[in-house]
Coordinates of C-alpha atoms in Angstrom, one line a residue:
Chain A
M892 CA 0.0 0.0 0.0
A893 CA 1.4 3.3 -1.0
A894 CA 1.6 6.1 1.6
K895 CA 2.1 9.9 1.4
T896 CA 5.2 11.5 2.7
W897 CA 5.5 14.5 5.1
K898 CA 8.8 16.2 4.7
F899 CA 10.6 17.9 7.5
G900 CA 14.0 19.5 7.9
H901 CA 17.0 18.8 10.0
N902 CA 17.2 18.7 13.8
V903 CA 13.4 18.2 14.3
D904 CA 13.2 18.2 18.1
T905 CA 10.7 16.5 20.3
D906 CA 9.3 19.8 21.4
Q907 CA 8.3 20.3 17.8
I908 CA 6.8 16.8 17.5
I909 CA 4.8 17.3 20.7
P910 CA 5.1 20.6 22.6
A911 CA 5.6 20.2 26.4
E912 CA 2.3 21.9 27.3
Y913 CA 0.4 18.8 26.1
L914 CA 2.4 16.4 28.2
T915 CA -0.3 15.7 30.7
T916 CA -1.3 12.5 29.0
G917 CA 0.6 9.5 27.7
D918 CA -2.2 8.5 25.3
G919 CA -0.9 8.5 21.7
K920 CA -4.3 9.3 20.2
K921 CA -4.8 12.3 22.4
L922 CA -1.2 13.5 21.9
A923 CA -1.6 13.1 18.1
A924 CA -4.2 15.9 18.1
H925 CA -1.3 18.3 19.0
A926 CA 1.5 16.7 16.9
F927 CA 3.7 19.4 15.3
A928 CA 1.1 22.0 16.6
K929 CA 3.6 24.8 16.6
V930 CA 5.5 24.2 13.4
R931 CA 3.0 22.5 11.1
P932 CA -0.5 23.1 12.6
E933 CA -2.2 21.4 9.6
F934 CA -0.4 18.1 10.3
A935 CA -2.7 16.7 13.0
E936 CA -5.8 17.4 10.8
E937 CA -4.5 16.2 7.5
V938 CA -2.3 13.2 8.4
K939 CA -3.6 9.9 7.2
E940 CA -3.2 6.4 8.5
G941 CA 0.0 4.9 7.1
D942 CA 1.7 8.2 6.2
V943 CA 5.4 8.4 6.3
I944 CA 7.7 11.2 7.8
V945 CA 10.8 12.1 5.9
A946 CA 13.5 14.1 7.6
G947 CA 17.2 15.1 7.5
D948 CA 19.7 14.8 10.3
N949 CA 19.1 14.2 14.0
F950 CA 15.4 13.7 13.9
G951 CA 13.8 13.6 17.4
C952 CA 16.6 15.5 19.2
G953 CA 16.0 17.0 22.6
S954 CA 13.7 15.7 25.3
S955 CA 13.4 12.0 26.1
R956 CA 9.6 12.2 26.1
E957 CA 8.3 9.0 24.7
H958 CA 5.2 11.0 24.0
A959 CA 6.8 12.0 20.7
P960 CA 6.9 8.6 19.1
R961 CA 3.6 7.8 20.8
A962 CA 2.0 10.9 19.2
L963 CA 3.3 9.8 15.8
I964 CA 1.9 6.3 16.2
G965 CA -1.3 7.8 17.4
A966 CA -1.4 10.0 14.3
G967 CA -1.1 6.9 12.1
I968 CA 2.5 7.4 11.0
S969 CA 3.8 4.0 9.7
C970 CA 7.5 4.9 9.5
V971 CA 10.0 7.7 9.9
I972 CA 12.8 7.9 7.3
A973 CA 15.7 10.1 8.3
R974 CA 19.3 10.6 7.5
S975 CA 20.0 10.2 11.3
F976 CA 18.0 10.0 14.5
A977 CA 18.6 11.3 17.9
R978 CA 19.6 8.5 20.2
I979 CA 16.7 8.5 22.8
F980 CA 14.0 9.0 20.1
F981 CA 15.5 6.1 18.2
R982 CA 15.4 3.8 21.2
N983 CA 11.9 5.0 22.2
S984 CA 10.6 4.3 18.8
I985 CA 12.0 0.8 18.5
N986 CA 10.9 0.0 22.1
I987 CA 7.3 1.0 21.4
G988 CA 7.2 -0.4 17.9
L989 CA 7.5 2.6 15.6
P990 CA 9.6 1.5 12.5
L991 CA 12.5 3.8 11.6
I992 CA 14.6 3.8 8.6
E993 CA 18.0 5.4 8.7
A994 CA 18.9 6.2 5.1
D995 CA 20.5 8.9 3.0
V996 CA 17.5 9.6 0.8
Y997 CA 16.6 13.1 2.1
D998 CA 17.3 14.7 -1.3
R999 CA 15.4 12.1 -3.3
L1000 CA 12.1 12.2 -1.5
K1001 CA 9.8 15.2 -1.8
E1002 CA 6.8 16.3 0.2
G1003 CA 3.7 14.4 -0.9
D1004 CA 5.6 11.6 -2.7
E1005 CA 3.7 8.3 -2.8
V1006 CA 6.0 5.7 -1.3
E1007 CA 5.8 2.0 -0.5
I1008 CA 8.2 0.4 1.9
S1009 CA 9.3 -3.2 2.0
F1010 CA 11.2 -3.9 5.3
E1011 CA 11.9 -7.5 4.2
A1012 CA 13.6 -6.4 1.0
G1013 CA 15.0 -3.2 2.5
V1014 CA 13.6 -1.1 -0.3
I1015 CA 11.7 2.2 -0.4
R1016 CA 9.7 2.5 -3.7
N1017 CA 8.9 6.0 -4.7
H1018 CA 5.9 5.7 -7.0
T1019 CA 5.7 9.4 -7.7
R1020 CA 9.2 9.5 -9.2
G1021 CA 9.5 5.8 -10.3
E1022 CA 12.6 5.4 -8.1
E1023 CA 13.8 2.8 -5.6
Y1024 CA 16.1 3.3 -2.7
K1025 CA 17.8 0.5 -0.7
F1026 CA 18.3 0.8 3.0
A1027 CA 20.3 -1.3 5.5
P1028 CA 18.3 -3.4 7.9
L1029 CA 18.4 -2.6 11.7
P1030 CA 20.9 -4.4 13.8
E1031 CA 19.6 -7.9 14.6
F1032 CA 18.8 -7.2 18.2
M1033 CA 16.7 -4.1 17.4
Q1034 CA 14.9 -5.9 14.6
K1035 CA 14.0 -8.6 17.1
L1036 CA 12.6 -6.0 19.5
L1037 CA 10.6 -4.4 16.7
D1038 CA 9.4 -7.8 15.4
S1039 CA 8.2 -8.6 18.9
G1040 CA 6.1 -5.5 18.9
G1041 CA 8.5 -3.5 21.2
L1042 CA 10.4 -3.9 24.4
I1043 CA 7.5 -5.0 26.6
P1044 CA 6.2 -7.9 24.5
Y1045 CA 9.9 -8.8 24.1
I1046 CA 10.4 -9.0 27.9
K1047 CA 7.2 -10.9 28.3
K1048 CA 8.4 -13.5 25.9
Q1049 CA 11.6 -13.9 27.9
K1050 CA 9.2 -15.1 30.7
Chain B
M81 CA 42.0 -0.2 26.1
A82 CA 38.8 0.9 27.6
T83 CA 37.0 4.3 28.0
I84 CA 34.9 5.1 31.0
A85 CA 31.7 4.3 29.1
E86 CA 33.2 0.9 28.0
K87 CA 34.2 0.1 31.6
I88 CA 30.9 1.0 33.3
L89 CA 28.9 -0.8 30.6
T90 CA 31.5 -3.6 30.5
G91 CA 31.6 -4.0 26.8
K92 CA 33.4 -2.9 23.7
A93 CA 32.1 0.1 21.7
G94 CA 29.5 -1.1 19.2
E95 CA 28.4 -4.1 21.3
I96 CA 24.8 -4.4 22.5
V97 CA 24.8 -5.4 26.1
E98 CA 22.1 -5.9 28.8
R99 CA 23.2 -4.5 32.2
E100 CA 21.9 -4.1 35.7
V101 CA 21.2 -0.4 36.4
D102 CA 21.8 1.2 39.8
Y103 CA 18.8 3.6 39.7
V104 CA 15.9 4.4 37.4
M105 CA 14.4 7.9 37.8
V106 CA 11.1 9.2 36.6
N107 CA 9.3 12.5 36.9
D108 CA 5.6 13.6 36.8
V109 CA 5.6 13.8 33.0
T110 CA 7.4 10.5 32.2
G111 CA 6.5 8.6 35.4
V112 CA 2.8 8.0 34.8
P113 CA 3.3 6.4 31.4
A114 CA 6.2 4.4 32.9
F115 CA 4.0 3.0 35.7
E116 CA 1.2 2.2 33.3
V117 CA 3.6 0.2 31.1
F118 CA 5.1 -1.4 34.2
E119 CA 1.7 -2.7 35.2
E120 CA 1.3 -4.3 31.7
L121 CA 4.4 -6.4 32.6
G122 CA 2.8 -7.8 35.7
R123 CA 6.1 -8.2 37.6
A124 CA 7.3 -7.2 41.0
M125 CA 8.7 -3.7 41.5
K126 CA 12.4 -3.2 42.1
Q127 CA 11.5 -0.4 44.6
E128 CA 15.0 0.1 45.9
K129 CA 16.2 1.1 42.4
V130 CA 13.3 3.5 41.6
V131 CA 13.4 7.3 42.3
V132 CA 10.2 9.3 41.6
V133 CA 10.5 13.1 41.6
Q134 CA 7.6 15.5 41.0
D135 CA 9.2 18.5 39.3
H136 CA 7.9 19.4 35.8
Y137 CA 4.4 20.7 36.4
V138 CA 4.3 20.9 40.1
P139 CA 2.9 22.7 42.1
N140 CA 0.1 21.7 39.7
K141 CA -0.2 24.1 36.8
D142 CA -3.7 23.1 35.9
V143 CA -6.3 20.4 36.4
A144 CA -4.7 18.0 33.9
S145 CA -1.3 18.3 35.5
A146 CA -2.9 17.9 38.9
E147 CA -4.5 14.7 37.8
Q148 CA -1.1 13.6 36.4
A149 CA 0.8 14.4 39.7
K150 CA -2.0 12.6 41.7
A151 CA -1.7 9.5 39.5
L152 CA 2.1 9.5 40.0
R153 CA 1.7 10.0 43.8
N154 CA -0.8 7.1 43.9
Y155 CA 1.6 4.8 41.9
A156 CA 4.4 5.7 44.2
R157 CA 2.3 4.7 47.2
R158 CA 0.9 1.6 45.6
Y159 CA 4.4 0.3 44.9
G160 CA 6.0 1.5 48.1
I161 CA 8.5 3.8 46.5
T162 CA 10.4 5.2 49.4
N163 CA 12.6 7.4 47.1
Y164 CA 9.7 9.7 46.4
Y165 CA 10.1 13.4 46.3
E166 CA 7.0 15.6 46.8
I167 CA 7.1 19.4 46.3
G168 CA 8.8 21.1 49.3
K169 CA 11.1 18.2 49.8
G170 CA 12.9 17.8 46.5
G171 CA 13.2 20.0 43.5
V172 CA 14.3 19.5 39.9
C173 CA 14.9 15.8 39.5
H174 CA 18.6 15.9 38.4
Q175 CA 19.6 18.2 41.3
V176 CA 17.7 15.8 43.7
M177 CA 19.5 12.8 42.2
I178 CA 22.9 14.5 42.8
E179 CA 22.1 16.2 46.2
D180 CA 20.5 13.1 47.7
G181 CA 23.4 10.8 46.9
F182 CA 22.0 8.6 44.2
A183 CA 24.5 9.8 41.6
A184 CA 28.1 8.5 42.3
P185 CA 31.2 7.5 40.4
G186 CA 31.1 4.3 38.4
R187 CA 27.3 3.9 38.6
L188 CA 24.9 3.1 35.8
I189 CA 21.9 5.3 36.1
I190 CA 19.0 5.8 33.7
G191 CA 16.3 8.4 34.0
A192 CA 13.2 9.2 31.9
D193 CA 14.4 12.7 31.3
S194 CA 17.0 13.6 28.7
H195 CA 19.2 15.6 31.1
T196 CA 19.9 12.5 33.2
C197 CA 23.4 12.8 31.6
S198 CA 24.1 15.4 34.3
Y199 CA 25.5 12.8 36.7
G200 CA 28.4 12.3 34.3
A201 CA 29.9 15.2 36.3
L202 CA 30.3 12.8 39.2
G203 CA 31.8 10.0 37.0
A204 CA 28.6 8.0 36.5
F205 CA 27.4 6.7 33.2
S206 CA 23.9 8.1 33.2
T207 CA 21.6 8.6 30.3
G208 CA 18.1 9.5 29.4
V209 CA 15.6 6.9 28.4
G210 CA 11.9 6.7 27.6
S211 CA 9.0 5.7 29.8
T212 CA 8.8 2.2 28.4
E213 CA 12.5 1.6 29.1
A214 CA 12.1 3.0 32.6
A215 CA 9.2 0.6 33.1
A216 CA 11.3 -2.3 31.9
A217 CA 14.0 -1.4 34.4
M218 CA 11.5 -1.0 37.2
A219 CA 10.4 -4.6 36.6
T220 CA 13.7 -6.3 35.7
G221 CA 16.4 -3.9 37.1
R222 CA 18.1 -4.2 33.7
L223 CA 18.2 -2.5 30.3
W224 CA 19.8 -3.0 27.0
F225 CA 22.6 -0.6 25.9
K226 CA 24.7 -0.1 22.8
V227 CA 28.1 0.6 24.1
P228 CA 29.0 4.0 22.6
V229 CA 32.3 5.2 21.1
T230 CA 33.8 8.0 23.0
Q231 CA 35.0 11.5 22.1
K232 CA 37.6 13.1 24.3
F233 CA 37.4 16.9 25.0
I234 CA 40.4 18.6 26.5
V235 CA 40.1 22.2 27.8
D236 CA 43.4 23.7 29.0
G237 CA 44.5 27.2 30.0
E238 CA 43.0 30.0 32.1
L239 CA 39.3 30.9 32.1
N240 CA 38.4 34.5 31.3
R241 CA 36.4 36.5 33.8
Y242 CA 32.6 35.6 33.8
V243 CA 33.2 32.5 31.8
M244 CA 31.5 29.5 33.4
G245 CA 30.9 25.8 32.7
K246 CA 27.9 27.0 30.5
D247 CA 30.2 28.9 28.2
I248 CA 32.6 25.9 27.9
I249 CA 29.8 23.5 26.9
L250 CA 28.1 26.1 24.6
H251 CA 31.5 26.7 23.0
I252 CA 32.0 23.0 22.4
I253 CA 28.4 22.5 21.1
G254 CA 28.9 25.5 18.8
D255 CA 32.0 23.8 17.5
I256 CA 30.7 20.2 17.0
G257 CA 27.0 21.0 16.3
V258 CA 23.8 19.6 17.8
S259 CA 24.5 16.2 16.3
G260 CA 28.2 16.3 16.8
S261 CA 28.1 13.5 19.5
L262 CA 25.2 11.5 18.2
Y263 CA 25.1 8.0 19.7
K264 CA 28.5 8.8 21.4
S265 CA 29.9 9.3 24.9
Q266 CA 31.9 12.3 25.8
E267 CA 34.8 12.5 28.3
F268 CA 36.2 15.8 29.5
Y269 CA 39.7 16.5 30.6
G270 CA 42.2 19.3 31.0
T271 CA 43.3 21.8 33.6
V272 CA 40.2 23.9 33.2
I273 CA 37.9 21.0 33.9
T274 CA 40.1 19.9 36.9
N275 CA 39.9 23.5 38.3
L276 CA 36.2 23.8 37.8
G277 CA 33.9 23.3 40.8
L278 CA 31.3 20.5 40.7
S279 CA 28.4 22.9 39.9
D280 CA 30.1 24.0 36.6
R281 CA 31.0 20.5 35.8
I282 CA 27.3 19.5 36.2
T283 CA 26.4 22.2 33.7
I284 CA 28.8 20.7 31.2
S285 CA 27.6 17.1 31.6
N286 CA 24.0 18.3 31.7
M287 CA 24.2 19.7 28.2
A288 CA 26.0 16.7 26.6
I289 CA 22.6 15.7 25.3
E290 CA 22.4 19.0 23.3
A291 CA 25.1 17.6 21.1
G292 CA 23.3 14.3 20.9
A293 CA 25.6 12.5 23.3
K294 CA 24.5 9.5 25.3
A295 CA 26.7 10.5 28.3
G296 CA 29.1 13.4 29.2
I297 CA 31.5 12.1 31.8
I298 CA 34.2 13.9 33.8
P299 CA 36.7 11.7 35.7
P300 CA 35.8 11.9 39.4
D301 CA 38.3 13.6 41.8
D302 CA 38.6 14.8 45.4
K303 CA 36.0 17.5 44.7
V304 CA 33.4 14.8 43.9
F305 CA 34.5 12.5 46.8
E306 CA 34.2 15.4 49.3
F307 CA 30.8 16.3 48.0
L308 CA 29.6 12.7 48.3
N309 CA 31.0 12.3 51.8
G310 CA 28.0 12.0 54.2
R311 CA 25.4 12.1 51.4
V312 CA 26.1 9.1 49.1
R313 CA 23.9 6.1 49.3
G314 CA 25.8 2.9 49.6
T315 CA 29.3 2.5 48.3
Y316 CA 30.8 3.4 45.0
K317 CA 33.9 2.7 43.0
P318 CA 35.4 5.4 40.8
V319 CA 36.1 4.3 37.2
Y320 CA 38.8 5.9 35.0
A321 CA 39.7 5.4 31.4
D322 CA 42.8 3.5 30.5
K323 CA 45.7 5.7 29.4
D324 CA 45.7 4.4 25.8
S325 CA 41.9 4.3 25.5
D326 CA 40.5 4.1 22.1
Y327 CA 38.9 7.5 21.5
E328 CA 37.0 8.1 18.3
E329 CA 38.0 11.7 18.2
V330 CA 40.0 14.2 20.4
F331 CA 39.1 17.8 20.6
E332 CA 41.3 20.4 22.2
Y333 CA 40.3 23.9 23.3
D334 CA 42.3 26.8 24.6
A335 CA 40.2 28.3 27.4
S336 CA 41.5 31.8 26.7
T337 CA 39.5 31.8 23.5
I338 CA 36.3 31.1 25.3
V339 CA 34.2 34.2 26.2
P340 CA 30.7 34.6 27.7
T341 CA 28.7 32.8 25.0
V342 CA 25.1 32.9 24.0
A343 CA 23.2 30.3 21.9
K344 CA 20.7 32.2 19.7
P345 CA 17.4 30.6 18.6
F346 CA 16.6 27.9 17.6
T347 CA 19.4 25.4 18.3
P348 CA 22.0 25.2 21.1
D349 CA 24.8 25.2 18.5
N350 CA 23.9 28.6 17.2
T351 CA 26.4 30.3 19.4
V352 CA 27.9 33.8 19.4
P353 CA 29.9 35.9 22.0
A354 CA 27.4 37.7 24.2
S355 CA 29.3 41.0 23.5
E356 CA 28.4 40.7 19.8
L357 CA 24.7 40.7 20.3
D358 CA 22.3 43.6 20.1
V359 CA 19.1 42.0 21.3
T360 CA 16.6 43.5 23.7
I361 CA 14.9 41.1 26.1
D362 CA 11.5 40.8 27.8
Q363 CA 12.4 38.1 30.4
A364 CA 15.6 36.9 32.1
Y365 CA 15.4 33.4 33.6
L366 CA 17.8 32.0 36.2
G367 CA 17.2 28.4 37.2
S368 CA 16.9 24.8 35.9
C369 CA 19.0 21.6 36.2
T370 CA 21.6 23.4 34.0
N371 CA 22.2 26.5 36.1
G372 CA 20.0 26.7 39.2
R373 CA 22.5 25.8 41.8
I374 CA 23.8 27.9 44.7
E375 CA 27.0 28.7 42.8
D376 CA 24.9 30.1 39.9
L377 CA 22.7 32.1 42.2
R378 CA 25.8 33.6 43.9
V379 CA 27.2 34.7 40.5
A380 CA 23.9 36.4 39.6
A381 CA 23.4 37.9 43.0
A382 CA 26.9 39.5 42.9
I383 CA 26.0 41.3 39.7
L384 CA 22.4 42.3 40.8
K385 CA 23.4 43.4 44.3
G386 CA 22.2 47.0 44.9
K387 CA 20.9 47.2 41.3
K388 CA 17.4 47.0 39.8
V389 CA 16.1 44.8 37.0
N390 CA 15.3 46.9 33.9
S391 CA 11.8 48.2 33.9
D392 CA 11.1 46.5 30.6
V393 CA 12.3 43.1 31.9
R394 CA 10.7 40.4 34.1
M395 CA 13.4 38.5 35.9
I396 CA 12.5 35.0 37.3
V397 CA 14.7 33.2 39.8
T398 CA 14.0 29.5 40.4
P399 CA 16.5 27.6 42.6
A400 CA 16.9 24.1 41.4
S401 CA 16.0 22.5 44.7
E402 CA 14.5 23.2 48.1
R403 CA 17.9 22.8 49.7
I404 CA 19.4 25.4 47.4
F405 CA 16.5 27.7 48.1
K406 CA 17.1 27.5 51.9
Q407 CA 20.8 28.0 51.4
A408 CA 20.2 31.0 49.2
I409 CA 18.0 32.5 51.9
E410 CA 20.7 31.9 54.5
E411 CA 23.3 33.5 52.3
G412 CA 21.1 36.6 51.7
L413 CA 20.9 35.9 48.0
I414 CA 17.1 35.8 47.8
M415 CA 16.9 39.2 49.4
I416 CA 19.3 40.6 46.8
F417 CA 17.0 39.2 44.0
L418 CA 13.9 40.5 45.7
E419 CA 15.3 43.9 46.2
A420 CA 16.4 44.0 42.6
D421 CA 12.7 43.4 41.7
A422 CA 13.2 39.8 40.5
F423 CA 10.4 37.3 41.0
V424 CA 11.6 34.3 43.1
C425 CA 9.8 31.0 43.3
G426 CA 10.3 27.4 44.5
A427 CA 12.0 24.7 42.6
T428 CA 10.2 23.5 39.4
C429 CA 11.1 22.8 35.8
G430 CA 8.0 24.8 34.7
A431 CA 9.4 27.7 32.8
C432 CA 12.3 25.9 31.1
L433 CA 10.0 23.8 28.9
G434 CA 7.2 26.3 28.4
G435 CA 5.0 24.8 31.1
Y436 CA 4.2 27.7 33.4
L437 CA 5.8 30.3 35.7
G438 CA 7.5 32.1 32.9
V439 CA 5.8 31.3 29.6
L440 CA 6.6 33.7 26.8
A441 CA 4.0 35.5 24.6
S442 CA 4.4 35.9 20.8
G443 CA 7.4 38.0 19.8
E444 CA 8.9 38.0 23.3
R445 CA 12.5 37.1 24.0
C446 CA 14.1 35.5 27.0
V447 CA 17.7 35.2 28.0
S448 CA 17.8 32.0 30.0
T449 CA 20.3 29.8 31.9
T450 CA 18.4 26.7 30.7
N451 CA 19.5 24.2 28.1
R452 CA 17.2 24.5 25.0
N453 CA 16.2 27.3 22.7
F454 CA 14.0 25.3 20.3
V455 CA 11.0 26.8 18.5
G456 CA 8.4 27.6 21.1
R457 CA 10.4 26.0 23.9
M458 CA 9.3 28.5 26.5
G459 CA 6.0 29.4 25.1
H460 CA 4.5 30.9 21.9
K461 CA 5.9 29.5 18.7
D462 CA 7.0 33.1 17.8
S463 CA 8.9 33.6 21.0
E464 CA 12.7 33.3 21.3
V465 CA 15.1 31.8 23.9
Y466 CA 18.7 32.8 24.2
L467 CA 20.8 30.5 26.3
A468 CA 23.5 32.0 28.5
N469 CA 25.3 31.7 31.8
P470 CA 24.0 33.2 35.1
A471 CA 26.3 36.2 34.9
V472 CA 25.1 37.1 31.4
V473 CA 21.4 36.6 32.5
A474 CA 21.9 38.9 35.5
A475 CA 23.7 41.6 33.5
S476 CA 21.1 41.4 30.8
A477 CA 18.3 41.7 33.3
I478 CA 19.8 45.0 34.4
T479 CA 20.5 46.5 31.0
G480 CA 17.4 45.1 29.2
R481 CA 19.4 43.7 26.4
I482 CA 21.8 40.7 26.1
T483 CA 24.9 41.9 27.8
D484 CA 28.4 40.6 28.5
P485 CA 28.9 41.3 32.2
A486 CA 32.3 42.7 31.6
E487 CA 30.5 45.7 30.1
L488 CA 28.9 46.7 33.5

């Protein structure tokens, strides 16, 4: 299924993803109503289930608030593709089951491109431009976490 | 040979390891989601490892935050968390972790707050995590880590007047950028670091995360051991890097080139000497885990003594803990602030993250001793935050524009 991309810049911090004044709930759906409220107020309204975020370097920098990936999941975001991720955001996302792709495709993908992602094949297909981009899989341990559905199901499985 | 990060995590850079943590800290924003996830796991609570600090939106800023603080309080009671800090007893979580003897050399500490890296100033490997990870550690006492590579920062020479730990770390972040230490650990060395007091060192470690670092560690010395004497919980074992440790990069700085530095909006690496700015301000904020310690208050009070805050400026002083507040009263600092027409309030993170007690309106500018100047960080999306040391904030409060204190 193809998804639409939302393109952001570099150093998108977690205050942009979910401003601190909304941190009185941990509920992803409720948080999603305020995602990017200060920098892209139309996002929360227009985002569709399955949409993909594309960003440059250091996506998710700043605060450790897990509310940021929770808000993105709540908004229906199926994957974030960035040139690099801030460390805590990266861990949080993997730990709660939000797929991330670290790939140098920032200049290839434009806002609104229709993309389809195959994690098995490690390929992003850009239907709008008729292009394909390969990406390296996550380290084995992190893929295992993600496949389990996140850290909690993973720990539960360990008994 | 091993770096401090490799030794505390007992692994080689690049390896993924699972390790026992000494403490896991949560606050009122991250704590409730952590306890909710913990309950999903259905395991026993490792109470002795858990520290709960109410600090972000307390005293309650509104009904929603009141409900959140109440939920956290109830969780702490239900699970018998004795390391629980209510308002009036604690303060900003990182200051509490340090003052109350949780942070110590060689320890592995995680906290559901990004500035958990502050305890690197005492030689701990401490790092920020999410609520789910905190929950996992509450239940298992353990967490997975990727052992980071380490960058070495050496600062030698003599510090200029009014230059503090804040300027050193802003200078470094300005040099390496906000992703300059992504996924990496930092270690700090040099005569300047050795001569710095613990408070300034904490400021440096605190802002390691603003370059993306996983930890910012300073080898512990007598200043740390003396500080811990009588306050540390349990025993600890200092950890040092091997002489020929494998550093990914080495950065050297001459302290004489570091001046009072300001990070302009909207990233902490957007640095410039304070003296080069011509920026009027609406608010001056002194506080936070970065610069709300007694040493910071003393520096600001020395500049404000007998003076008045500019009539176009609101100055807000928020000591980082109740203990610091008391000490500042005893030392007469609070009276200096009040007589200068500053507003003084009890310890909370409120203003730093745009919560309350210092929120900015559209178009307003604040010079602040805090750690982040992101878009809308302290309020309206069209407001601006300029990060600076306590001396610059105090001097700017007097003049009404960002000011290098040497000018006064």
